[in-house]
mmCIF file of C-alpha atoms and ligand atoms in Angstrom:
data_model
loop_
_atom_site.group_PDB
_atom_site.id
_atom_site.type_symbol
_atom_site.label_atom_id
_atom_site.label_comp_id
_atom_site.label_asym_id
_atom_site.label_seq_id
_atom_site.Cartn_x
_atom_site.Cartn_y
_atom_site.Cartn_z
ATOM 1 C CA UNK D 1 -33.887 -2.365 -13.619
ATOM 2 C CA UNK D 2 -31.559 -5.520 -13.991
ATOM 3 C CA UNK D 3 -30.139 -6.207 -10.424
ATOM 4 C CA UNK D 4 -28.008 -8.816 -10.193
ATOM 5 C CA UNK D 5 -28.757 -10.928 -6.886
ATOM 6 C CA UNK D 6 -25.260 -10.748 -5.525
ATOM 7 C CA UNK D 7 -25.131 -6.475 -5.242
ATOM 8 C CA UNK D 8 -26.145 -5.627 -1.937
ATOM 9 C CA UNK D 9 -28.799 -3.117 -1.403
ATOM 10 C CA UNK D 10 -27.392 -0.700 0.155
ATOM 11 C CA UNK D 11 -25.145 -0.328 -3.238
ATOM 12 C CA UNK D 12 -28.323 -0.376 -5.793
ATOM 13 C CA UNK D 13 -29.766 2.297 -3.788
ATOM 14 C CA UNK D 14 -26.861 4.252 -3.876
ATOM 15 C CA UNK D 15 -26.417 3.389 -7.806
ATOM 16 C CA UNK D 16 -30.354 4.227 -8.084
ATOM 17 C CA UNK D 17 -29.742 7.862 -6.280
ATOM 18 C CA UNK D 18 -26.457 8.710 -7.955
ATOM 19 C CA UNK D 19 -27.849 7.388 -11.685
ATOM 20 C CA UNK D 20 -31.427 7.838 -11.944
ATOM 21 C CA UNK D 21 -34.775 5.577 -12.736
ATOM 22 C CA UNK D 22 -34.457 2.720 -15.337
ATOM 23 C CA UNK D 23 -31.223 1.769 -13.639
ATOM 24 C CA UNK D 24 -29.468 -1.081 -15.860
ATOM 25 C CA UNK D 25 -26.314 -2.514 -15.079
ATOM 26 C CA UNK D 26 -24.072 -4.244 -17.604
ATOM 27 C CA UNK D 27 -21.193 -6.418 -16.302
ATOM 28 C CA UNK D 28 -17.544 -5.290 -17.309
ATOM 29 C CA UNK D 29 -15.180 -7.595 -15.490
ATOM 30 C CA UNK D 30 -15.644 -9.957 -13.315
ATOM 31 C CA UNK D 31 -12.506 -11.474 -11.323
ATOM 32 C CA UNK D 32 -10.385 -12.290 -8.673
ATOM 33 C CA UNK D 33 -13.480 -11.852 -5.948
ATOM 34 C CA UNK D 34 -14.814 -8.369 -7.498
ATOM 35 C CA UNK D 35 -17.220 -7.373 -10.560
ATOM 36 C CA UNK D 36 -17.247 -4.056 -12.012
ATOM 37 C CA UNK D 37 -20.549 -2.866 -13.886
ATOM 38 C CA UNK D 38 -21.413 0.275 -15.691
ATOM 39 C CA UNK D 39 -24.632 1.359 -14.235
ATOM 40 C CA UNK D 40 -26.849 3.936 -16.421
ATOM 41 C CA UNK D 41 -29.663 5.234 -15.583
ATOM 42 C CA UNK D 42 -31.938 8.389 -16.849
ATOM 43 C CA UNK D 43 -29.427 10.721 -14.632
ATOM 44 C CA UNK D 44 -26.085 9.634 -15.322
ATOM 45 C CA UNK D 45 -24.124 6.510 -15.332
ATOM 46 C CA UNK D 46 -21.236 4.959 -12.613
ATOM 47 C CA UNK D 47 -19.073 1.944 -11.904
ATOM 48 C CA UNK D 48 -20.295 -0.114 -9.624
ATOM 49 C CA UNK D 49 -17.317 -2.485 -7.937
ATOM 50 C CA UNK D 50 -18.413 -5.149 -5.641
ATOM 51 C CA UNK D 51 -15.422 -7.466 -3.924
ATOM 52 C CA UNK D 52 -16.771 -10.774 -2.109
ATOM 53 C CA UNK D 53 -14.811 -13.359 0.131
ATOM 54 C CA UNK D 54 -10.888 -12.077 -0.282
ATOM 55 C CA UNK D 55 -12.087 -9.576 -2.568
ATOM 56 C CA UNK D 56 -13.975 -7.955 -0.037
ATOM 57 C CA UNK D 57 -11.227 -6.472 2.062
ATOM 58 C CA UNK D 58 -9.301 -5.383 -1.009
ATOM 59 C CA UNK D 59 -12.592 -3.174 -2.581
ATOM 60 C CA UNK D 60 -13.107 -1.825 1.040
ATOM 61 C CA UNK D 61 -9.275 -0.398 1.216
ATOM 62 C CA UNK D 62 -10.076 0.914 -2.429
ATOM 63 C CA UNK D 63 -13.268 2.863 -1.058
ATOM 64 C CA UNK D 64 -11.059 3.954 1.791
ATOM 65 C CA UNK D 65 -8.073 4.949 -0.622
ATOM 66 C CA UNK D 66 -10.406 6.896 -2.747
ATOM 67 C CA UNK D 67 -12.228 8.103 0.588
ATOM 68 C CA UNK D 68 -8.453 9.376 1.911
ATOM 69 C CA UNK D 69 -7.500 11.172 -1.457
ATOM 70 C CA UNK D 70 -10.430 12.639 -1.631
ATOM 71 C CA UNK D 71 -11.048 11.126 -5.218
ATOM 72 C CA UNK D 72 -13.541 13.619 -7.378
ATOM 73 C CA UNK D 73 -15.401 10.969 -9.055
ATOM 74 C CA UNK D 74 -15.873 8.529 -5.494
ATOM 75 C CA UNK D 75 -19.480 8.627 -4.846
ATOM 76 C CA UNK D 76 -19.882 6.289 -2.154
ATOM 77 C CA UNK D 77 -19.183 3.034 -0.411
ATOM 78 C CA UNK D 78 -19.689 0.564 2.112
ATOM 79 C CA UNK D 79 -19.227 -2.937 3.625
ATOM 80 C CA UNK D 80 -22.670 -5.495 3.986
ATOM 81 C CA UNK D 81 -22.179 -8.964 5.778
ATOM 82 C CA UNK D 82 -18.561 -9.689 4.332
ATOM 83 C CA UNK D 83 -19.523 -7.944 0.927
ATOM 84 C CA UNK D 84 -17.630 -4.645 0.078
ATOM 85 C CA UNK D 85 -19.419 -2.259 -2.755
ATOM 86 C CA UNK D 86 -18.078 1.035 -4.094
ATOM 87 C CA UNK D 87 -19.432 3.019 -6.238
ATOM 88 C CA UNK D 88 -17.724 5.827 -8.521
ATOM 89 C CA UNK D 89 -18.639 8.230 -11.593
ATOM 90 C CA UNK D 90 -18.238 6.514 -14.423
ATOM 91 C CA UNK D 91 -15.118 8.320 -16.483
ATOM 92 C CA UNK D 92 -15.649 8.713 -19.883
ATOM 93 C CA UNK D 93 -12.611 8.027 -22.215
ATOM 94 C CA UNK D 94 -10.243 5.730 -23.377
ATOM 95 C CA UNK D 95 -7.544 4.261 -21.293
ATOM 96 C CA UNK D 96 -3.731 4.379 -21.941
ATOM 97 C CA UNK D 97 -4.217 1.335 -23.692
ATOM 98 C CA UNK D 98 -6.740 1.922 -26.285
ATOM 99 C CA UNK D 99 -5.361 5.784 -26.437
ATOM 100 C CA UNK D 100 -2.128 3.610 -28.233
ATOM 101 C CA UNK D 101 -4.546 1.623 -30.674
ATOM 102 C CA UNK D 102 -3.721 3.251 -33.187
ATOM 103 C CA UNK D 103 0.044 3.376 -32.689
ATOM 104 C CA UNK D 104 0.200 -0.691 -32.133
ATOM 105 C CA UNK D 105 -1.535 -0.697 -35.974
ATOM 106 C CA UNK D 106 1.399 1.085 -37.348
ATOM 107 C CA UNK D 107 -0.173 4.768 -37.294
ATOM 108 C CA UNK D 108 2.551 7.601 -37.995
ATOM 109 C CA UNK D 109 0.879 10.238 -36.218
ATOM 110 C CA UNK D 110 2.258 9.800 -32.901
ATOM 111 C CA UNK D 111 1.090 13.700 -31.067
ATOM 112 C CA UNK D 112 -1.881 12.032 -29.381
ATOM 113 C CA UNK D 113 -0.524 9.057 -28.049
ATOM 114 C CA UNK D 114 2.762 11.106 -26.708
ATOM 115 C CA UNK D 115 0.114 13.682 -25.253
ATOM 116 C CA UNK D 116 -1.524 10.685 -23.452
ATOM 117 C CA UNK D 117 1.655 9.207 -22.211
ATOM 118 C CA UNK D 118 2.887 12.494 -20.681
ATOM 119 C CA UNK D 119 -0.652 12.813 -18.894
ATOM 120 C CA UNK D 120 -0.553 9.871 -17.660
ATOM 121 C CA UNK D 121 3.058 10.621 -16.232
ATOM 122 C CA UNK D 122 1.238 13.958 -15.055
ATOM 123 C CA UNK D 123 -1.743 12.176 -13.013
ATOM 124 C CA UNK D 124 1.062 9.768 -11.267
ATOM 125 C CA UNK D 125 3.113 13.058 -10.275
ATOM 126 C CA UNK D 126 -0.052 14.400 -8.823
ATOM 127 C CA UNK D 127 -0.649 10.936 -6.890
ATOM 128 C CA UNK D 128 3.160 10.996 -5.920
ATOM 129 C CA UNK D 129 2.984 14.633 -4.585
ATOM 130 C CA UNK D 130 -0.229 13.541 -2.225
ATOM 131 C CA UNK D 131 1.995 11.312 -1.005
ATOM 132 C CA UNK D 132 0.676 8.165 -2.071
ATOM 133 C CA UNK D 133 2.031 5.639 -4.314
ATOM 134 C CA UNK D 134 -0.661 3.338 -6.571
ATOM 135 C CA UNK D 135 1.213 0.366 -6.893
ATOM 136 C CA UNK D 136 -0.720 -1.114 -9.418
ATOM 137 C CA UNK D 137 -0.344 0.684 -12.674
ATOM 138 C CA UNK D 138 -1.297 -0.561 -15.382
ATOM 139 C CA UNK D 139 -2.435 -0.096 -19.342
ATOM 140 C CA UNK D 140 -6.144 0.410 -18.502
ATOM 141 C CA UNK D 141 -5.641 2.177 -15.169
ATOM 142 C CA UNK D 142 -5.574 5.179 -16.395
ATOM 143 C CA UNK D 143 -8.797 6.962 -17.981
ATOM 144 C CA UNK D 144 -7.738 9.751 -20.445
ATOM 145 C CA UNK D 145 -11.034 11.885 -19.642
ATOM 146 C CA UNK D 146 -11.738 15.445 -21.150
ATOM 147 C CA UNK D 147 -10.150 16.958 -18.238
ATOM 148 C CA UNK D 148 -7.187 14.688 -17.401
ATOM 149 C CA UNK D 149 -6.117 11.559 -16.791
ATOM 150 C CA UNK D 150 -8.077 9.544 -13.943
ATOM 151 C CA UNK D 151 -6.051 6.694 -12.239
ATOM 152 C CA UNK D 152 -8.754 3.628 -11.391
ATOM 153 C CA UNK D 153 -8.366 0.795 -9.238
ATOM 154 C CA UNK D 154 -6.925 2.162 -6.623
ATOM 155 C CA UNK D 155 -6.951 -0.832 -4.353
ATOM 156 C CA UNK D 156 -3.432 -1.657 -3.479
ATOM 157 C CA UNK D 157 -2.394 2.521 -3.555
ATOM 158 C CA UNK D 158 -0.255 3.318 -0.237
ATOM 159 C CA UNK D 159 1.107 5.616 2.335
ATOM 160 C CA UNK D 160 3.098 4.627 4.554
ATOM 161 C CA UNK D 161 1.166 3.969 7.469
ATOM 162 C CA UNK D 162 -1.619 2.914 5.642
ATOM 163 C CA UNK D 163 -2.927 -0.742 5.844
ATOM 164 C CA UNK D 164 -1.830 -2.636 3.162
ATOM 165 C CA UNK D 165 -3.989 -5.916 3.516
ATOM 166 C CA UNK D 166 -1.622 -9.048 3.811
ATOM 167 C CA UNK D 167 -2.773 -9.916 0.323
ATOM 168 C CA UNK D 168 -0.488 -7.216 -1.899
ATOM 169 C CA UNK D 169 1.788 -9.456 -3.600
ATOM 170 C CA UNK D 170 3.021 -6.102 -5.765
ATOM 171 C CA UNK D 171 0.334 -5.104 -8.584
ATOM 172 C CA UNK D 172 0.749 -6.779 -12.256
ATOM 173 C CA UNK D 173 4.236 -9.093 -12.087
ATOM 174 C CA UNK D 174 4.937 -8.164 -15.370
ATOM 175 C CA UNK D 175 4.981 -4.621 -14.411
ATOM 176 C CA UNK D 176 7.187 -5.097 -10.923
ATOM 177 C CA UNK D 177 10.303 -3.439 -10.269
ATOM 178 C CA UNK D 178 12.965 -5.484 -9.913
ATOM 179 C CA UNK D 179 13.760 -3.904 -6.145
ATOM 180 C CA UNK D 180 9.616 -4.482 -5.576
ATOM 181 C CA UNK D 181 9.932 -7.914 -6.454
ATOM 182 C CA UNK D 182 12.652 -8.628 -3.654
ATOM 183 C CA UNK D 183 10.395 -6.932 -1.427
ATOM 184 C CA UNK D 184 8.120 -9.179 -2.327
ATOM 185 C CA UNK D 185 9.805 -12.255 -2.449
ATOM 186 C CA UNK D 186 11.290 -11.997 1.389
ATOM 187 C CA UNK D 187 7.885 -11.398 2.490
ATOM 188 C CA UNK D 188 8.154 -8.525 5.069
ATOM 189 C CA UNK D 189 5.362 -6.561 5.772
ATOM 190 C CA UNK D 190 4.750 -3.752 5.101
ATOM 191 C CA UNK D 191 5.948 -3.795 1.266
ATOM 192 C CA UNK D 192 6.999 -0.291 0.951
ATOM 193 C CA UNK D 193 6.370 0.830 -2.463
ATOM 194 C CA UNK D 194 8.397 3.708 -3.305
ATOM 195 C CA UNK D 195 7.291 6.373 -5.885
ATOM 196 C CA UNK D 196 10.346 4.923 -8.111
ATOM 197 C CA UNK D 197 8.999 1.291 -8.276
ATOM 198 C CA UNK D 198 5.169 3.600 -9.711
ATOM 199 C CA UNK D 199 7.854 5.004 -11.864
ATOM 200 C CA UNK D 200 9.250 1.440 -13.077
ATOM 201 C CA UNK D 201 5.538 0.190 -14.139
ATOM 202 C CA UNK D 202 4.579 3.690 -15.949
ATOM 203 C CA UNK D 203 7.569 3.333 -17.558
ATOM 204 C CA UNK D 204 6.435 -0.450 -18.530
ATOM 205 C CA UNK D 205 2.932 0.561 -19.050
ATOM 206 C CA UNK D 206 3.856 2.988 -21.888
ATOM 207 C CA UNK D 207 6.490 0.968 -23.334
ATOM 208 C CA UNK D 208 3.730 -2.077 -23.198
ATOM 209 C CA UNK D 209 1.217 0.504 -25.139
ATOM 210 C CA UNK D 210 3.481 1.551 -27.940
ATOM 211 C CA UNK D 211 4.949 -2.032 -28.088
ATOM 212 C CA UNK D 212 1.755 -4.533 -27.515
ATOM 213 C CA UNK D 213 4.172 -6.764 -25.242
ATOM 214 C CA UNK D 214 5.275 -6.038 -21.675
ATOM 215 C CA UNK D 215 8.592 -5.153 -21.284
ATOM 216 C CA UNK D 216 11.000 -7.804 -20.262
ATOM 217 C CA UNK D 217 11.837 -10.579 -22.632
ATOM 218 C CA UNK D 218 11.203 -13.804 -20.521
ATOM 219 C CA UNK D 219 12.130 -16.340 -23.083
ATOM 220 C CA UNK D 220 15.631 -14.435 -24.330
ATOM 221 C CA UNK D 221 16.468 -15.058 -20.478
ATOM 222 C CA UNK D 222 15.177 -18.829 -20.816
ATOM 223 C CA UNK D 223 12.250 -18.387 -18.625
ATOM 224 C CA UNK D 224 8.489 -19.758 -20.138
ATOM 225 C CA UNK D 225 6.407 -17.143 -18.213
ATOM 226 C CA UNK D 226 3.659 -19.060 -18.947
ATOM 227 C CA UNK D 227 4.895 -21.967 -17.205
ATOM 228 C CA UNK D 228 5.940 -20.221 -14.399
ATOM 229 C CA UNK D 229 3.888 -19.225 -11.253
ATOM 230 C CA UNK D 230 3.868 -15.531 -10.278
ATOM 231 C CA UNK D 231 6.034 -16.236 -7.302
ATOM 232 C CA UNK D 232 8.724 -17.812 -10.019
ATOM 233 C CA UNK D 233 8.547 -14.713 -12.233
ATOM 234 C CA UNK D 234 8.731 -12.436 -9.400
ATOM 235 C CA UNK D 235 12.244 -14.414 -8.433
ATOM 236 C CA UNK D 236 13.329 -14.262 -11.950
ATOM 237 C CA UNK D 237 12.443 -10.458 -11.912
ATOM 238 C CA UNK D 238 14.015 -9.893 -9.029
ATOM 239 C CA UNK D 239 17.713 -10.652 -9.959
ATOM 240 C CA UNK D 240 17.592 -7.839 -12.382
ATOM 241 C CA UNK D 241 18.427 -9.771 -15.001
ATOM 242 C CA UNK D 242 16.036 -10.493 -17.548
ATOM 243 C CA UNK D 243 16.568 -8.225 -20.846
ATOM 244 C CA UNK D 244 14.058 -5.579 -21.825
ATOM 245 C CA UNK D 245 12.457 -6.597 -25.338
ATOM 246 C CA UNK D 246 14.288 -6.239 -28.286
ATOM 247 C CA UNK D 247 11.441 -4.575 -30.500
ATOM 248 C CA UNK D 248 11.870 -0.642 -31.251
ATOM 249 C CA UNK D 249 8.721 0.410 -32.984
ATOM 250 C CA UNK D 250 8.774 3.581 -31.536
ATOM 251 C CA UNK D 251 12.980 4.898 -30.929
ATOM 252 C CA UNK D 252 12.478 7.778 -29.977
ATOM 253 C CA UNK D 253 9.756 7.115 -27.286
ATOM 254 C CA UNK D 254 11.663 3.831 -26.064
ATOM 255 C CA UNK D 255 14.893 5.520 -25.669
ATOM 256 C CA UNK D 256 13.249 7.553 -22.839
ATOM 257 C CA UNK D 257 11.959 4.374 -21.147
ATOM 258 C CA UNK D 258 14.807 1.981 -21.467
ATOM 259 C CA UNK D 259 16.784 3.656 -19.024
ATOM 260 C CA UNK D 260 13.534 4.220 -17.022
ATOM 261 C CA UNK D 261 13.547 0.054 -16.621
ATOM 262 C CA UNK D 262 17.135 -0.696 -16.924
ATOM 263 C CA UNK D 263 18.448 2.154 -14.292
ATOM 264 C CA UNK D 264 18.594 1.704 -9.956
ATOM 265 C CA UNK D 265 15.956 2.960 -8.671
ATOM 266 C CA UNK D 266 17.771 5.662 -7.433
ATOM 267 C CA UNK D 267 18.896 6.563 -11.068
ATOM 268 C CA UNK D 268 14.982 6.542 -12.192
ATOM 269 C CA UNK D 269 13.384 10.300 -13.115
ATOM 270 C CA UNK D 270 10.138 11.244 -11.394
ATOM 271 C CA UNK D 271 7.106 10.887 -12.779
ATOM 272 C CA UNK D 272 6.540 14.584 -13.367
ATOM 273 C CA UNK D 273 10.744 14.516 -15.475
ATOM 274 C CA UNK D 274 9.689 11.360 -17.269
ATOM 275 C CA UNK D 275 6.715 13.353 -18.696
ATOM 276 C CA UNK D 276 8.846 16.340 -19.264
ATOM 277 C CA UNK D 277 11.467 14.138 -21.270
ATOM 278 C CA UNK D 278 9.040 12.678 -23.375
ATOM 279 C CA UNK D 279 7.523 16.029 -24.425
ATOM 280 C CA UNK D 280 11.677 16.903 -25.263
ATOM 281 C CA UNK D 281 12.305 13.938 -27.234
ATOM 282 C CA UNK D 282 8.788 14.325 -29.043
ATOM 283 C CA UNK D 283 9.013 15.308 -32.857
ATOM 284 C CA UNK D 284 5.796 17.252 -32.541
ATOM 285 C CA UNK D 285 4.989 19.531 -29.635
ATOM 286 C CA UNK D 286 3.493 18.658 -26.694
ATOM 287 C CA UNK D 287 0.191 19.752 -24.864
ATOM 288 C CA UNK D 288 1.159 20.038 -21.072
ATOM 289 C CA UNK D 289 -0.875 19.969 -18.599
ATOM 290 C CA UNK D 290 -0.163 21.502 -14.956
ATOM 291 C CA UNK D 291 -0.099 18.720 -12.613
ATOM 292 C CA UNK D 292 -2.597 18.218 -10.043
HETATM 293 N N1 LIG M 1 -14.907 4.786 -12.686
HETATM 294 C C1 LIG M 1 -14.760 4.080 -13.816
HETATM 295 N N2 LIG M 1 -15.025 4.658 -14.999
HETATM 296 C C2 LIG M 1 -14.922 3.969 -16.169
HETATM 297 N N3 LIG M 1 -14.542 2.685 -16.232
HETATM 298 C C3 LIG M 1 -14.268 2.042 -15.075
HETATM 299 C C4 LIG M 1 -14.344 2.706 -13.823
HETATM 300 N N4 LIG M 1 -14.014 1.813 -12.856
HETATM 301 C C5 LIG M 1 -13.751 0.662 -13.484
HETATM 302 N N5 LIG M 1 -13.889 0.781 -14.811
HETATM 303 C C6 LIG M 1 -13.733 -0.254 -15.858
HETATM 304 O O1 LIG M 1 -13.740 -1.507 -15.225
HETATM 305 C C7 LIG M 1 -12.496 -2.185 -15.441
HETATM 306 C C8 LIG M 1 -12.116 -2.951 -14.189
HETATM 307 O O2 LIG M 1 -11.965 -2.039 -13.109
HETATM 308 P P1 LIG M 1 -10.791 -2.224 -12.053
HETATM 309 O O3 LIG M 1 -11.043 -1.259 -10.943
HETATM 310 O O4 LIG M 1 -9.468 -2.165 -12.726
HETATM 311 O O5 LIG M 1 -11.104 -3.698 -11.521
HETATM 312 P P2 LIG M 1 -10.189 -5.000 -11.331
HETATM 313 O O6 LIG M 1 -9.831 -4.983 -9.886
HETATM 314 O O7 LIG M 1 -11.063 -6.131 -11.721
HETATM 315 O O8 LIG M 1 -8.981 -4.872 -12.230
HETATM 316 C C9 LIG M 1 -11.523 -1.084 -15.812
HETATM 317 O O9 LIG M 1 -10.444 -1.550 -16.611
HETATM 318 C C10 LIG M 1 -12.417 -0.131 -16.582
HETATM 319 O O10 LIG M 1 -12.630 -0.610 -17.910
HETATM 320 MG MG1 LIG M 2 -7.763 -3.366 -12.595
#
């Protein structure tokens, strides 16, 4: 078994029980103070996350997010001298992202991806009707599995009421809400993320799938957004006034989300109507799936 030194026991015992003998481990990210691997062994196979120094605190909220929602595919978790490991099945399938491949390439045959964007909407509806909010969608956060989509990285998701960590600066800044990014920006605490800023960044994630870019069209408002820090973008954001992206690959899907990213939050659909109205403006039918 390959066990990298920096996993703490307590988590390759847990990997060993949930995945079997011949245990190997093969990194899949590593950032921002936590490393993901795909553990296989002859049982089954997992993600293994493991957050260290600031990362720490954010993996253990994600093990107690998980823990709270009663996640199927959480296995187990736990926190060893300052090092926070959690461990979950490993979901087979693509992600929103890769689901669109195909569509990014030029592909005609648009049922799939629609089917995948209207699941996804479907697995947010089921967060939003728990209660929660995940505040941190984004195109590979969601796992199109046999049975549904599964939403990952659930470390920033919130109730209100629940501890937020002083860290949450709002999820993927090209994904914020302009509302969220005031929020953010004044620096009160608790941010409370409301199901219609989730509803802002699904709208962005799909429109960033079937488009390849994210949404809002720094330069065309003069901004370099690779020049600017996240705390400049998140200013710029705020004001509402940045343009969505001029690109239309895909009318009849875009039409659905422009309004989605251009509207008041009050204005915005739910999850569960934004799936509905992309099944209606869909040239081929739709599979639906109940939600959660
Ligand atoms: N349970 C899982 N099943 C399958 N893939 C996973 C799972 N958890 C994480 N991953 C993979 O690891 C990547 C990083 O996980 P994520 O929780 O998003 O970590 P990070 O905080 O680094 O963004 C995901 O994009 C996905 O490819
Ligand atoms: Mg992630």
């Amino acid at each position: 078994m390959s066990t990298p030194s920096s996993i703490p026991a307590a988590a390759q015992t847990a990997a060993t029980e949930h995945c079997g003998r011949d245990l190997v481990l093969t990194e899949v990210t590593d950032r921002r103070g936590s490393t993901v691997w795909k553990a296989a062994g002859h049982k089954g196979t997992a993600a293994l996350k493991v957050g260290r120094g600031d990362g720490a605190d954010i993996s253990a909220r994600e093990a107690a997010a998980l823990v709270a929602l009663k996640a199927d595919y959480f296995v187990g978790g736990g926190v060893t001298h300052g090092t926070a490991w959690l461990l979950t099945d490993w979901l087979e399938g693509p992600s929103t992202w890769e689901v669109f491949a195909p569509i990014r390439a030029g592909a005609t045959d648009r049922e799939q991806a629609l089917a995948a964007a209207a699941d996804l909407c479907a697995a947010v509806a089921g967060l939003h009707a728990a209660g929660w909010v995940h505040a941190d969608l984004q195109p590979s956060h969601g796992i199109h599995t046999a049975t549904g989509v599964e939403l990952i990285d659930l470390a920033w998701a919130w109730r209100p009421g629940w501890d937020q960590g002083d860290a949450f600066n709002g999820g993927m800044t090209h994904l914020l809400s302009p509302e969220l990014a005031a929020a953010i920006v004044t620096g009160d605490k608790p941010v409370v993320v409301t199901p219609a800023a989730d509803v802002y960044a699904l709208a962005g994630v799909i429109w960033a799938c079937a488009t390849g870019r994210w949404p809002l069209a720094y330069e065309a408002a003069g901004i370099d957004p690779k020049a600017a820090t996240p705390h400049d973008l998140r200013r710029h954001i705020a004001t509402g006034r940045i343009p969505v992206t001029a690109d239309r690959p895909w009318p009849a899907l875009q039409d659905v989300l422009l309004p989605v990213l251009l509207d008041a939050p009050a204005n915005r659909p739910t999850a569960s109507e934004l799936g509905e109205s992309l099944g209606m403006r869909a040239a081929s039918p739709l599979r639906h799936r109940a939600v959660p």
